[in-house]
XYZ file of C-alpha atoms in Angstrom:
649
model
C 19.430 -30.736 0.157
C 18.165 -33.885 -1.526
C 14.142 -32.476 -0.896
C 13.629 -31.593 -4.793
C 10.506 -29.864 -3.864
C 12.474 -27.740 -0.509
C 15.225 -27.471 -3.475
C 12.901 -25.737 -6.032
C 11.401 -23.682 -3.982
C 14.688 -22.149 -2.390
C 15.825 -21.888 -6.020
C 13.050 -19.679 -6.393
C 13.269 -17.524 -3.609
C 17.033 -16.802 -3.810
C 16.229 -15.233 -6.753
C 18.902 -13.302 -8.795
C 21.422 -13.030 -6.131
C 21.680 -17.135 -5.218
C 25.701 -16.263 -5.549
C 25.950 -14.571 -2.185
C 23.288 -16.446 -0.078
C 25.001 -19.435 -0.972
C 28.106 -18.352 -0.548
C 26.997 -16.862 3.225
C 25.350 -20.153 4.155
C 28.912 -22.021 3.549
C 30.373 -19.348 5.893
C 27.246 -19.527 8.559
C 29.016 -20.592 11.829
C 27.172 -19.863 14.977
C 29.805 -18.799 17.308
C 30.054 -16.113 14.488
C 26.471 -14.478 14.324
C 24.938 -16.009 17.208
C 24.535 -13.966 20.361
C 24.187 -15.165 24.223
C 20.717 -14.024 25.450
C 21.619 -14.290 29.550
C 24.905 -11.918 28.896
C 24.831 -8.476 30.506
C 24.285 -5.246 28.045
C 27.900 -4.426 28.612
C 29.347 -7.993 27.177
C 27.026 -8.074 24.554
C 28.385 -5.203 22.774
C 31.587 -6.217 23.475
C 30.519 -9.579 21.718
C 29.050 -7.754 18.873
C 31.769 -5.638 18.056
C 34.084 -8.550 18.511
C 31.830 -10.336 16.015
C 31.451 -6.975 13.158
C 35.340 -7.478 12.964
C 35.286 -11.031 12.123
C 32.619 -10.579 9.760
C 34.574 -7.718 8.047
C 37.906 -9.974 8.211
C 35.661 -12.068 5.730
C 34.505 -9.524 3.177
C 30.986 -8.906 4.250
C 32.022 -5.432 5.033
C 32.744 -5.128 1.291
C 29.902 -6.079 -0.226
C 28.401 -3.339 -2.396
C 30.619 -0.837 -1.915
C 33.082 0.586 -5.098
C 34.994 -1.692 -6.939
C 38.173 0.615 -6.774
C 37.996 0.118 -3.330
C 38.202 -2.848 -2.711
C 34.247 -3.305 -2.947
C 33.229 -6.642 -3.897
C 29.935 -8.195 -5.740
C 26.941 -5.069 -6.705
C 25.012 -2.711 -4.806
C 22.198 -4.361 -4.762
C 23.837 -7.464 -3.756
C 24.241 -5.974 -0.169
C 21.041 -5.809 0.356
C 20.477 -10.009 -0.079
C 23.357 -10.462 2.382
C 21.737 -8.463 4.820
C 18.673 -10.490 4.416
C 20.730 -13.782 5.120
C 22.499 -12.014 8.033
C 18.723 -11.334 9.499
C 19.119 -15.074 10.340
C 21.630 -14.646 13.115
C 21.459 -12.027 15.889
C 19.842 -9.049 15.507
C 21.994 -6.599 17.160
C 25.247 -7.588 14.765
C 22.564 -7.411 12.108
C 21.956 -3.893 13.195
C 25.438 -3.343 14.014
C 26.973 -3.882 10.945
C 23.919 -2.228 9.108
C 24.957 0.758 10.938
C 28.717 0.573 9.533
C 28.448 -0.645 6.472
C 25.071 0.472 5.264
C 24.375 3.803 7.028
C 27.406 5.482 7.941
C 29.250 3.678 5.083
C 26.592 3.970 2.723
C 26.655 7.815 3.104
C 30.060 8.130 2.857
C 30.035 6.114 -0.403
C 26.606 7.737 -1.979
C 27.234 11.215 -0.756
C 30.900 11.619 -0.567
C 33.396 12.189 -3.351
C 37.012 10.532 -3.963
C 38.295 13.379 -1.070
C 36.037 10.952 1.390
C 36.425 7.858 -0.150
C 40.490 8.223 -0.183
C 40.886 8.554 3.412
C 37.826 6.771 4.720
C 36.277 3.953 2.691
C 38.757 1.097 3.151
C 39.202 1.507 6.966
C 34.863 1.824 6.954
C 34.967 -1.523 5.566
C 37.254 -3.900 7.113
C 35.883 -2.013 10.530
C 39.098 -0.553 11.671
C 36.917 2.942 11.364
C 33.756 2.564 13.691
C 31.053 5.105 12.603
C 28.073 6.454 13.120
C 24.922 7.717 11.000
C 24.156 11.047 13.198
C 20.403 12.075 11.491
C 17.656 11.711 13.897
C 17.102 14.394 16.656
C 15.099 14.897 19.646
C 13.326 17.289 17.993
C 13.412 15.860 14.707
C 12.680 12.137 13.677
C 10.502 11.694 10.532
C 10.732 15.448 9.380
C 14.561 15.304 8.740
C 13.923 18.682 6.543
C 13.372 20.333 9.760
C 16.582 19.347 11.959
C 18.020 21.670 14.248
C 21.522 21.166 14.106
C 23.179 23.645 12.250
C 26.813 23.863 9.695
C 27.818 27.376 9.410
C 30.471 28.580 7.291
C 33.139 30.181 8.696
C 34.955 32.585 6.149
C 37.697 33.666 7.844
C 38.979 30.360 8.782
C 37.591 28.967 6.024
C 36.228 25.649 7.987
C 32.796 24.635 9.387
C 31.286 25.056 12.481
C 28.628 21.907 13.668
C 26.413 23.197 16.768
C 23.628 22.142 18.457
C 21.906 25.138 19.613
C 18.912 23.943 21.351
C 18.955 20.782 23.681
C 15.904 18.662 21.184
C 18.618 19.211 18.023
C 21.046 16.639 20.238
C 20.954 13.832 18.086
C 20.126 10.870 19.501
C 19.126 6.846 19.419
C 22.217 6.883 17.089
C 23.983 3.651 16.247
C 27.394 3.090 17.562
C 27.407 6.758 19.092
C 27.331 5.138 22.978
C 30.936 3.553 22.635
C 32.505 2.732 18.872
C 32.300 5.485 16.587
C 35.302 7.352 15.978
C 33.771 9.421 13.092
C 30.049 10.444 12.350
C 28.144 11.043 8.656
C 26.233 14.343 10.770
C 22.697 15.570 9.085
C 22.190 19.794 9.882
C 21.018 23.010 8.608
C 24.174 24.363 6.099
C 24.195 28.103 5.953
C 26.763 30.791 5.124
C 27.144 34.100 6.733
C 25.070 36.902 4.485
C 25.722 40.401 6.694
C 23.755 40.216 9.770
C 21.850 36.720 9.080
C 22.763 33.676 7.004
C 21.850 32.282 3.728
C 20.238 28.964 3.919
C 21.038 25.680 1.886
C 18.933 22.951 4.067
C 20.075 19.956 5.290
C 23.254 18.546 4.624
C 26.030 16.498 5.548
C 29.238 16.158 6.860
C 31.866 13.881 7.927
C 33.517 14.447 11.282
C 35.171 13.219 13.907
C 33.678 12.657 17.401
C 36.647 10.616 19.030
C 40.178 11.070 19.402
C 42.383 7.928 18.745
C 42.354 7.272 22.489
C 38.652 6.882 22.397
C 37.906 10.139 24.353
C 35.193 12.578 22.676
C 36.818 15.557 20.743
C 36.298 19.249 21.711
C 33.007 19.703 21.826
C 31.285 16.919 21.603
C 29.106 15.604 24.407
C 28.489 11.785 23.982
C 25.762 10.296 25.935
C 24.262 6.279 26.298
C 20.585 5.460 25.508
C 21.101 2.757 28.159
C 19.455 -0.393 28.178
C 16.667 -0.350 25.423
C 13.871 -3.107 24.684
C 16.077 -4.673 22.274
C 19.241 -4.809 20.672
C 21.657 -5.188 23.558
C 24.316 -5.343 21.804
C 24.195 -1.990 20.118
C 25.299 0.980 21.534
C 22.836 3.776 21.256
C 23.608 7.066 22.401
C 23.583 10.674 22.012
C 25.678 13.396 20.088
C 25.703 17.096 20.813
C 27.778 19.433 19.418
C 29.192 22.751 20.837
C 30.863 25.089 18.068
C 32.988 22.055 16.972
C 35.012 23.261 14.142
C 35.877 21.047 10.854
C 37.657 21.387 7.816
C 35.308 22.740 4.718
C 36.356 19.604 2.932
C 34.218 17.341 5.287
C 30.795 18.532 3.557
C 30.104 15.418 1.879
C 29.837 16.786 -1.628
C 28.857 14.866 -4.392
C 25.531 16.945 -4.810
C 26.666 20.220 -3.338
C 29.614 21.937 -2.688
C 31.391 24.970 -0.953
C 34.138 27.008 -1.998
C 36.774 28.717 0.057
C 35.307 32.255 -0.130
C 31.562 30.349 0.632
C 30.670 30.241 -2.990
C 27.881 27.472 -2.549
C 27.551 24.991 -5.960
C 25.005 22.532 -6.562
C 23.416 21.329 -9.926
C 20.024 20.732 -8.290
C 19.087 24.389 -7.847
C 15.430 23.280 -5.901
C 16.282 22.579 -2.120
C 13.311 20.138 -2.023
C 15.022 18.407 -5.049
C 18.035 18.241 -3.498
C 16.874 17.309 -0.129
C 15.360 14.039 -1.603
C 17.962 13.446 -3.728
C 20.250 12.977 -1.079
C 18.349 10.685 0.452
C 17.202 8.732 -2.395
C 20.563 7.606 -2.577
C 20.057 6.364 0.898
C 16.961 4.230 -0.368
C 19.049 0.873 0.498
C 18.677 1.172 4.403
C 15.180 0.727 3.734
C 15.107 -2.343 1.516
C 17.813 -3.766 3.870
C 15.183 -3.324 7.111
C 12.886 -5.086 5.645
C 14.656 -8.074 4.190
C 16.188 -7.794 7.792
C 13.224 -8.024 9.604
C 11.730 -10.402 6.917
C 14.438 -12.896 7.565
C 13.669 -13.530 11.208
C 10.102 -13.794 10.663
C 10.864 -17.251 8.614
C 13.463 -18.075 10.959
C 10.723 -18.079 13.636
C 7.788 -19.683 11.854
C 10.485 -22.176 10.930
C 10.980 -23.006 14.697
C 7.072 -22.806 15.256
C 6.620 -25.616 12.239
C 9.073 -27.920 13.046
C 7.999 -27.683 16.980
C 4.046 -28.144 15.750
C 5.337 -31.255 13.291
C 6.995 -32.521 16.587
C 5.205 -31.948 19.877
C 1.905 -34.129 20.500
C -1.046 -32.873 22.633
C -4.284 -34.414 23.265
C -5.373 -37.637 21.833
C -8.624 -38.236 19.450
C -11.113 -40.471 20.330
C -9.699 -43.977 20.104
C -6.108 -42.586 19.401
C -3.440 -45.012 21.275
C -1.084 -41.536 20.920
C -1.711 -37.622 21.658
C -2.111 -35.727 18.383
C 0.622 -33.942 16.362
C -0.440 -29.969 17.167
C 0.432 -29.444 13.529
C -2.273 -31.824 12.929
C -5.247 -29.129 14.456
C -6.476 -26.773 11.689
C -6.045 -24.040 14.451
C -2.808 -24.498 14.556
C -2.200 -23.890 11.066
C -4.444 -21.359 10.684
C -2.062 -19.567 12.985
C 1.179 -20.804 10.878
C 0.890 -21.219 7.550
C -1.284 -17.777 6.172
C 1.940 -16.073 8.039
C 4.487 -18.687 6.250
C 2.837 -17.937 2.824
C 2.918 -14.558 3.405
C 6.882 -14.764 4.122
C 6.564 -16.461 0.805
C 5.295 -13.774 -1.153
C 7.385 -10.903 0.785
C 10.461 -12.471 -0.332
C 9.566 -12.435 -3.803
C 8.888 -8.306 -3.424
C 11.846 -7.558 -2.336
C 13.781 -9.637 -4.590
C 11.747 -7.453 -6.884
C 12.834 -3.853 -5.467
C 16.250 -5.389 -4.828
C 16.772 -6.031 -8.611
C 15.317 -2.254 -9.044
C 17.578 -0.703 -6.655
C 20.683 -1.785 -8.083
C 19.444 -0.828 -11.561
C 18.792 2.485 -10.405
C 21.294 2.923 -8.093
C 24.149 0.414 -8.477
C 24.434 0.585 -12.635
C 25.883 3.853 -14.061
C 24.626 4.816 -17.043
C 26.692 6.283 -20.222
C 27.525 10.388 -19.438
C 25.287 12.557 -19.713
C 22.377 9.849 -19.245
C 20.042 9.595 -16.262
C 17.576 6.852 -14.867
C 14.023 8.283 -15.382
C 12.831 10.129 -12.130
C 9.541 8.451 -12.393
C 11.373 4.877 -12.265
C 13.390 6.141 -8.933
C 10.791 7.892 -7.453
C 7.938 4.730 -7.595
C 11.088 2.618 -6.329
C 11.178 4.962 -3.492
C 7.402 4.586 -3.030
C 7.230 0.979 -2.954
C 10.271 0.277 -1.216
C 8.617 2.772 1.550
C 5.498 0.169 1.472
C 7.248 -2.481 1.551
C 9.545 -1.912 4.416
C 6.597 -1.004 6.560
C 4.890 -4.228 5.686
C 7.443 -6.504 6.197
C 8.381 -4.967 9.346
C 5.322 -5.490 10.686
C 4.927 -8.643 9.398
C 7.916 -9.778 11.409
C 6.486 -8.753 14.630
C 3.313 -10.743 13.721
C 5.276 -13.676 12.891
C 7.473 -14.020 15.658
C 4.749 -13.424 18.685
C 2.504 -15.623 16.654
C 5.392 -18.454 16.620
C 6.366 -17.861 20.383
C 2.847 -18.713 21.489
C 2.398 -21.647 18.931
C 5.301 -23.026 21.198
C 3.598 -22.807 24.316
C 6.200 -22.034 27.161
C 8.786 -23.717 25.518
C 8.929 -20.319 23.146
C 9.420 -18.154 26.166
C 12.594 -20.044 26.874
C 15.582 -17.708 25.730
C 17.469 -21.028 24.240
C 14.456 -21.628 21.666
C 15.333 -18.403 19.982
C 12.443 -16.652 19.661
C 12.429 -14.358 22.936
C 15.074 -12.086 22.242
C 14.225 -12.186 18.164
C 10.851 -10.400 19.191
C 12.558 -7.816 21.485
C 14.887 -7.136 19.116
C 12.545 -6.880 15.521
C 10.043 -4.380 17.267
C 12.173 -1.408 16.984
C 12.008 -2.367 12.754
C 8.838 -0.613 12.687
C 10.406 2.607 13.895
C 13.545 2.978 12.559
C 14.632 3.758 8.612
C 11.307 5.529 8.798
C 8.198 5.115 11.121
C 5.605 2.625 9.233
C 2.919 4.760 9.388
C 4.855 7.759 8.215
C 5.955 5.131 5.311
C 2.654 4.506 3.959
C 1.394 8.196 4.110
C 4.535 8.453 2.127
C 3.319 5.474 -0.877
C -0.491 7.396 -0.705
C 1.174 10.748 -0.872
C 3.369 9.189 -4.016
C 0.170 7.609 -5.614
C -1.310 10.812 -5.242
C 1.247 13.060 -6.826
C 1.760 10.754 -9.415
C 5.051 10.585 -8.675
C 5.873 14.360 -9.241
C 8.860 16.578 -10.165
C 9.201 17.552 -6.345
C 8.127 15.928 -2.775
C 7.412 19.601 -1.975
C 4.670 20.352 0.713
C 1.196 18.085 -0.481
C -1.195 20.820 -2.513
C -4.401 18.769 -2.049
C -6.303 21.278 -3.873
C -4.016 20.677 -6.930
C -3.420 17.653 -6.110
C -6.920 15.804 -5.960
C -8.270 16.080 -9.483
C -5.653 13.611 -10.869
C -6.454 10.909 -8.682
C -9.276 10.066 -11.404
C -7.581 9.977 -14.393
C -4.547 8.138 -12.454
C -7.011 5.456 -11.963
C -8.477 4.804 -15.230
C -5.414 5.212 -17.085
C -2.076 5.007 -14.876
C -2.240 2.790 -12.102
C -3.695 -0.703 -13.972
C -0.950 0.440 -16.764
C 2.113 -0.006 -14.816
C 1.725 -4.311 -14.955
C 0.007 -4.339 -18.471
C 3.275 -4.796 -19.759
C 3.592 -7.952 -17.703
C 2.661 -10.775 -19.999
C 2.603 -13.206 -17.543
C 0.061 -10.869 -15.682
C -1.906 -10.112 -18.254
C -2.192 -13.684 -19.000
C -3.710 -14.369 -15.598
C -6.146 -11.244 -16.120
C -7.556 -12.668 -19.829
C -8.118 -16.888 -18.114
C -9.681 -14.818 -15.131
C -12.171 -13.374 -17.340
C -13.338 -16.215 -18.934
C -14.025 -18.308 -15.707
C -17.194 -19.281 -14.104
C -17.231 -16.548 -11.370
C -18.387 -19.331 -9.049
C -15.606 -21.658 -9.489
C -12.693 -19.146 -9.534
C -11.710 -19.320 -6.175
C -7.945 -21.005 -6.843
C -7.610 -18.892 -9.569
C -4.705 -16.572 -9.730
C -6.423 -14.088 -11.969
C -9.095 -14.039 -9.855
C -7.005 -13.691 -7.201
C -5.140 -10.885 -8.542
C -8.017 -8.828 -9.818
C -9.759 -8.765 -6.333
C -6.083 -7.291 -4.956
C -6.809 -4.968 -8.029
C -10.131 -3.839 -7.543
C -8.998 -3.318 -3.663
C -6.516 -0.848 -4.732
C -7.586 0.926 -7.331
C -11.216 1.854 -5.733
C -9.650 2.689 -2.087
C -6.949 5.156 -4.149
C -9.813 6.763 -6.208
C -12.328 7.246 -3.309
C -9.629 9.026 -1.398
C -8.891 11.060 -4.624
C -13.410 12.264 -3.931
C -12.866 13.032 -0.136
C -10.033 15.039 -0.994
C -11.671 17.162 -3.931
C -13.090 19.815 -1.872
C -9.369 21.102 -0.063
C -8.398 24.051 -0.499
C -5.398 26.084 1.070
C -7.174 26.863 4.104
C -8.705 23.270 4.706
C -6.137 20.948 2.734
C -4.659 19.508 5.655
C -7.964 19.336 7.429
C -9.558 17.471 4.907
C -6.182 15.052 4.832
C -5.888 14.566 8.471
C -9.231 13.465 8.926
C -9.213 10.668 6.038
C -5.707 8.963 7.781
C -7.370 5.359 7.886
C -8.601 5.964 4.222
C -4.962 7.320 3.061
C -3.269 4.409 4.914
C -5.736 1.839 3.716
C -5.112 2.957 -0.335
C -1.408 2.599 0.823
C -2.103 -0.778 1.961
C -3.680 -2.123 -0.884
C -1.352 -0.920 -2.967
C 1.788 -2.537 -1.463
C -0.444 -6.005 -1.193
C -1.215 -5.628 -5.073
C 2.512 -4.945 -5.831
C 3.740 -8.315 -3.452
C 0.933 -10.360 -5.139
C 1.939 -8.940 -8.625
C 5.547 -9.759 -7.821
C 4.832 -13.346 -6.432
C 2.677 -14.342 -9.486
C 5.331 -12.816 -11.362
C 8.101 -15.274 -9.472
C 5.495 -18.173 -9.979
C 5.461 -18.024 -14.078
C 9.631 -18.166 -14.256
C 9.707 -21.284 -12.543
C 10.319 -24.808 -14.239
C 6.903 -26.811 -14.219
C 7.021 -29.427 -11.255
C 5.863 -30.350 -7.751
C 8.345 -27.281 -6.365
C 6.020 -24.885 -8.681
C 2.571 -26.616 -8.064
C 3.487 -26.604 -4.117
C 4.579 -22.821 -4.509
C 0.912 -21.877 -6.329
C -0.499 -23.543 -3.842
C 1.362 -20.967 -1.223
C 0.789 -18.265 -2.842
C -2.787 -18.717 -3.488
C -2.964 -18.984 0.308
C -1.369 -15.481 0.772
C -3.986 -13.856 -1.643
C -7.017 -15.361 0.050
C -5.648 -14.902 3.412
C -5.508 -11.565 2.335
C -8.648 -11.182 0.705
C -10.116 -13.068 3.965
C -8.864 -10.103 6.457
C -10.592 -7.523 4.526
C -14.041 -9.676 3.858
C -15.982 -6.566 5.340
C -14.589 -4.467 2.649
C -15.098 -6.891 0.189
C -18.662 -7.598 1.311
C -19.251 -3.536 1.723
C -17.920 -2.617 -2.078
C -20.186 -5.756 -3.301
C -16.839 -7.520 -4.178
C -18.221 -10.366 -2.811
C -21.045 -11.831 -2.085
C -22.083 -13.843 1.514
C -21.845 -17.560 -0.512
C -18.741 -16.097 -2.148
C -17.114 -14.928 1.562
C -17.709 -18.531 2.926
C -15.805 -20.186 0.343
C -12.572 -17.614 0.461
C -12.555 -19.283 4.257
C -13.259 -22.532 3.431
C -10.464 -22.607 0.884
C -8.078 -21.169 3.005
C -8.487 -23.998 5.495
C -8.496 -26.483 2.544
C -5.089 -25.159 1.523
C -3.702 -24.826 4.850
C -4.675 -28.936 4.919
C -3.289 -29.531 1.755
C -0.096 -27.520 2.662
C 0.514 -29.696 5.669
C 2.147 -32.843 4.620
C 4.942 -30.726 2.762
C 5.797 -28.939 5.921
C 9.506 -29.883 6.127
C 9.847 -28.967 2.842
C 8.070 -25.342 2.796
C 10.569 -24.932 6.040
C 13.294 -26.376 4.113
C 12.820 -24.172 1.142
C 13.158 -20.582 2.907
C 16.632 -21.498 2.431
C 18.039 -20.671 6.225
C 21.320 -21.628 7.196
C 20.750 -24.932 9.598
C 23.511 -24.206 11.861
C 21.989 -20.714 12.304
C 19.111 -22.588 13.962
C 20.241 -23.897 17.535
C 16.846 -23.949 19.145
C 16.488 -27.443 20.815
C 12.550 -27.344 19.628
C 13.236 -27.141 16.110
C 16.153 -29.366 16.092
C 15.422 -32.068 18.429
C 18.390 -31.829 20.681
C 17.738 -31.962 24.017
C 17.157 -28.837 26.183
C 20.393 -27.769 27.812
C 17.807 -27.032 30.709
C 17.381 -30.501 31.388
C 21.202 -31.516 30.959
């Protein structure tokens, strides 16, 4: 790349783990992770899985996983190659998330050496296809509640996995409708206690659910989702178990435990601690959706952008040539808020990225332990985050398909199947809207000792003192922040528009108030009216949620900003960012207006700055483009690159 400016930007956004994304752009080959759009559903997942083999054969299946495995590079490292595997189809994205992330990931995070020993090296060059068997048809979000149950069986000391009503069938599973040979199944453990059973809550095991000729086992009914909106090349389907009978040792173990005579172990004695202990550990799917999701979001407002810098339409008065559509402020009105908000998204989950392999992917001496508060506020905004980026995805890539006129509805250009495909990231690792009741319910707890049942009554007299004394403490200890904060103060309130302070105390102000007004409309709950009073303040809760994760991605951007060297790359990259904040600040003006955050003089100028920035922005389009670092050869659509259409060959 001999762009210094495209070069210092991508310098930035690679972040800590450069390493890998450089090392996957030198393997980026198309016939690799590229998919055929006009193929039928069946050849597509024959493609894919021919495709998850080859990109095992090359070690991306080992990424993250234990050293003494065979595991290559750190835990958190995984998560970055995902993101720079969101660059090429969508389905082996998803595919190989499945197999190396879910069902691998649980084996790994859950399991002990009994599971690793027999499992973990087939799971990662792909010679054992699995499946991560949680969600039910019963049972999506509220995993707690899943129907399937894992009884004990004393006398022949093994497990029985059943499915006793038809909605605890587990279903939209990942490689269930064809590949999987074994399944990481979620149920209800319990051990015989005279007439009844004693409960442990959910659990998991690892089973078989095909024999080596590809035929289900005994007892196990596998069904096919079919065609879905997206994804062809995954093979969704359905799992449902009939008294299927495995060996005690496939409880996956490493926080609970069974004995032979159904002694039941576990150094977590809370079930509710437990429960969410188990799936912290499972924390990564989430940060890998996002960064997933993320990814083709810049690969499609990269498309847009180059088309827009390209294509001419309508000329100017006493113009010899039509203009560049680039050129019209509408244009990149539509583009550029969306490109600077890539910007800043990248920089958050480099952010929780770094914090998830702290937490999760460096051991600590014996007998130490990360602080819960640490893991649980990486769980919150890692929740946040996913849900934002997910939907920011969706925005970006039906905003860059109509940018590019008909030409984007043309399967070659890329961007057609990329939307099918991302919409399903709002659902899956956790509904979004589920997610950010999830960040407002961990604000509101302030992050306590158990995700038990929400006690609003209890609950809603710290949301005050969080405020004034928790909340703005977390980034005191920023310096770079705080430096920000002290220059914002001492600015002419009228002329602080490009200021980052400025910028950064609105997001501020945002947060804080929305978190402690929802704190007052939940004061008056009691047991009988708790989730009442809850239910009917939804768009407040989800709003403080909001804010929250937009404070945390500006935090983390500004944060980014400071560590770079001084130069055009850095000036160019305030620039961007100061475009997300006011693009921001710009879609909630009626709040802003409403809390007297701003006045009407004071509203007109956030717009008119955004347009001046999106002006200023536009003569370092190729390099903005250039700088999200994605693989060129991983971008074959004949409007970006020039080449002609092969529907005119």
């Amino acid at each position: 790349m001999n762009d210094p400016i495209a070069t210092g930007l991508r310098d930035a956004l690679d972040g800590h783990y450069r390493e890998i994304r450089e090392e996957f752009r030198g393997q980026a080959d198309p016939a690799l992770l590229l998919g055929d759009p006009g193929a039928s559903t069946q050849e597509q997942r024959e493609r894919v899985t021919d495709q998850l083999g080859k990109i095992a054969a090359l070690g991306h299946g080992r990424v993250g996983f234990p050293a003494a495995y065979g595991g290559t590079h750190d835990y958190g490292a995984s998560c970055a190659l995902f993101e720079m595997q969101g660059y090429g189809d969508l389905s082996l994205l998803v595919k190989g998330g499945v197999q190396f992330g879910l069902f691998g990931g649980a084996v790994a995070r859950l399991g002990s050496a009994r599971h690793h020993d027999k499992v973990l090296s087939g799971i990662m060059n792909a010679e054992i296809l699995g499946s991560f068997a949680m969600t039910e048809i019963g049972h999506g979000s509220n995993v707690q509640r899943l129907e399937t149950t894992i009884t004990f069986d004393p006398a022949t000391d093994e497990l029985v996995v059943d499915s006793p009503t038809p909605s605890a069938a587990k279903t939209y599973i990942g490689n269930a409708a064809k590949d999987a040979r074994m399944a990481v199944v979620f149920g209800q453990l319990r051990t015989p206690a005279g007439d009844s059973f004693t409960e442990y809550g959910v659990h998991a095991v690892l089973m078989d659910v095909r024999d080596g000729e590809g035929n289900p086992i005994k007892g196990v009914t596998i069904g096919d989702n079919g065609v879905k909106g997206g994804l062809p090349g995954v093979d969704n389907g359905t799992f449902s178990f009939d008294q299927v009978r495995i060996p005690r040792e496939a409880l996956l173990n490493k926080f609970a435990d069974l004995d032979s005579d159904g002694t039941y172990h576990s150094d977590i004695a809370n079930e509710n601690a437990r429960f969410f202990t188990m799936l912290g550990t499972l924390v990564r799917g989430r940060v890998c959706v996002g960064g997933g999701a993320a990814s083709a979001g810049k690969k499609a407002l990269a498309i847009a952008l180059r088309y827009g810098a390209r294509r001419r339409q309508f000329e100017a008065p006493g113009a010899e040539q039509e203009i560049v559509v680039l050129d019209y402020l509408a244009h990149q009105r539509k583009l550029f808020p969306l490109l600077a908000k890539s910007y800043a998204l990248t920089f958050a989950q480099n952010s929780v990225t770094e914090t998830l392999q702290e937490l999760h992917g460096t051991p600590l001496p014996d007998g130490q332990e990360h602080p819960k508060e640490a893991i649980r506020e990486l769980e919150t905004r890692v929740a946040g985050l996913k849900a934002v980026s997910t939907w920011h995805a969706i925005e970006a890539l039906q905003t860059a398909r109509e940018a590019c006129g008909g030409a984007g509805f043309i399967a070659e250009n890329q961007l057609t199947q990329a939307r099918a495909d991302v919409d399903v990231f709002a659902t899956f690792e956790g509904d979004n809207t589920v997610l950010l009741q999830l960040v407002a319910k961990g604000l509101l707890t302030e992050y306590k000792e158990m995700f038990g049942d929400l006690a609003m009554a209890d609950l809603a007299g710290l949301v005050t003192k969080q405020v004034a004394e928790g909340l703005v403490e977390r980034t005191a200890g920023r310096a770079g922040l705080q430096r920000l904060r002290d220059i914002a103060r001492g600015r002419d309130h009228e002329s602080a528009m490009d200021d980052h302070g400025w910028q950064l105390s609105m997001f501020e102000q945002r947060a804080d108030h929305a978190l402690e007004t929802v704190g007052k409309r939940l004061r008056k709950a009691t047991k009988d009216n708790g989730f009442g009073l809850f239910n009917n303040a939804q768009d407040h809760v989800l709003f403080a949620a909001r804010t929250h994760v937009d404070r945390c991605v500006l935090e983390d951007s500004f944060e980014a900003l400071e560590q770079m060297p001084d130069g055009d790359a850095k000036t160019i990259m305030g620039k961007v960012l100061s475009l997300y904040a006011l693009s921001s600040i710009e879609q909630d003006k009626a709040w802003f207006l409403e809390h007297g955050r701003l006045n009407t003089s004071r509203s007109r100028q956030v717009t008119a700055t955004v347009n001046q920035l999106c002006q200023e922005l536009r003569p370092y389009v190729h390099s903005l483009v250039d700088g999200l670092g994605i693989p060129e050869s991983l971008i074959t659509a004949p409007i970006a690159t020039g080449t002609p259409s092969s529907s005119f060959a």
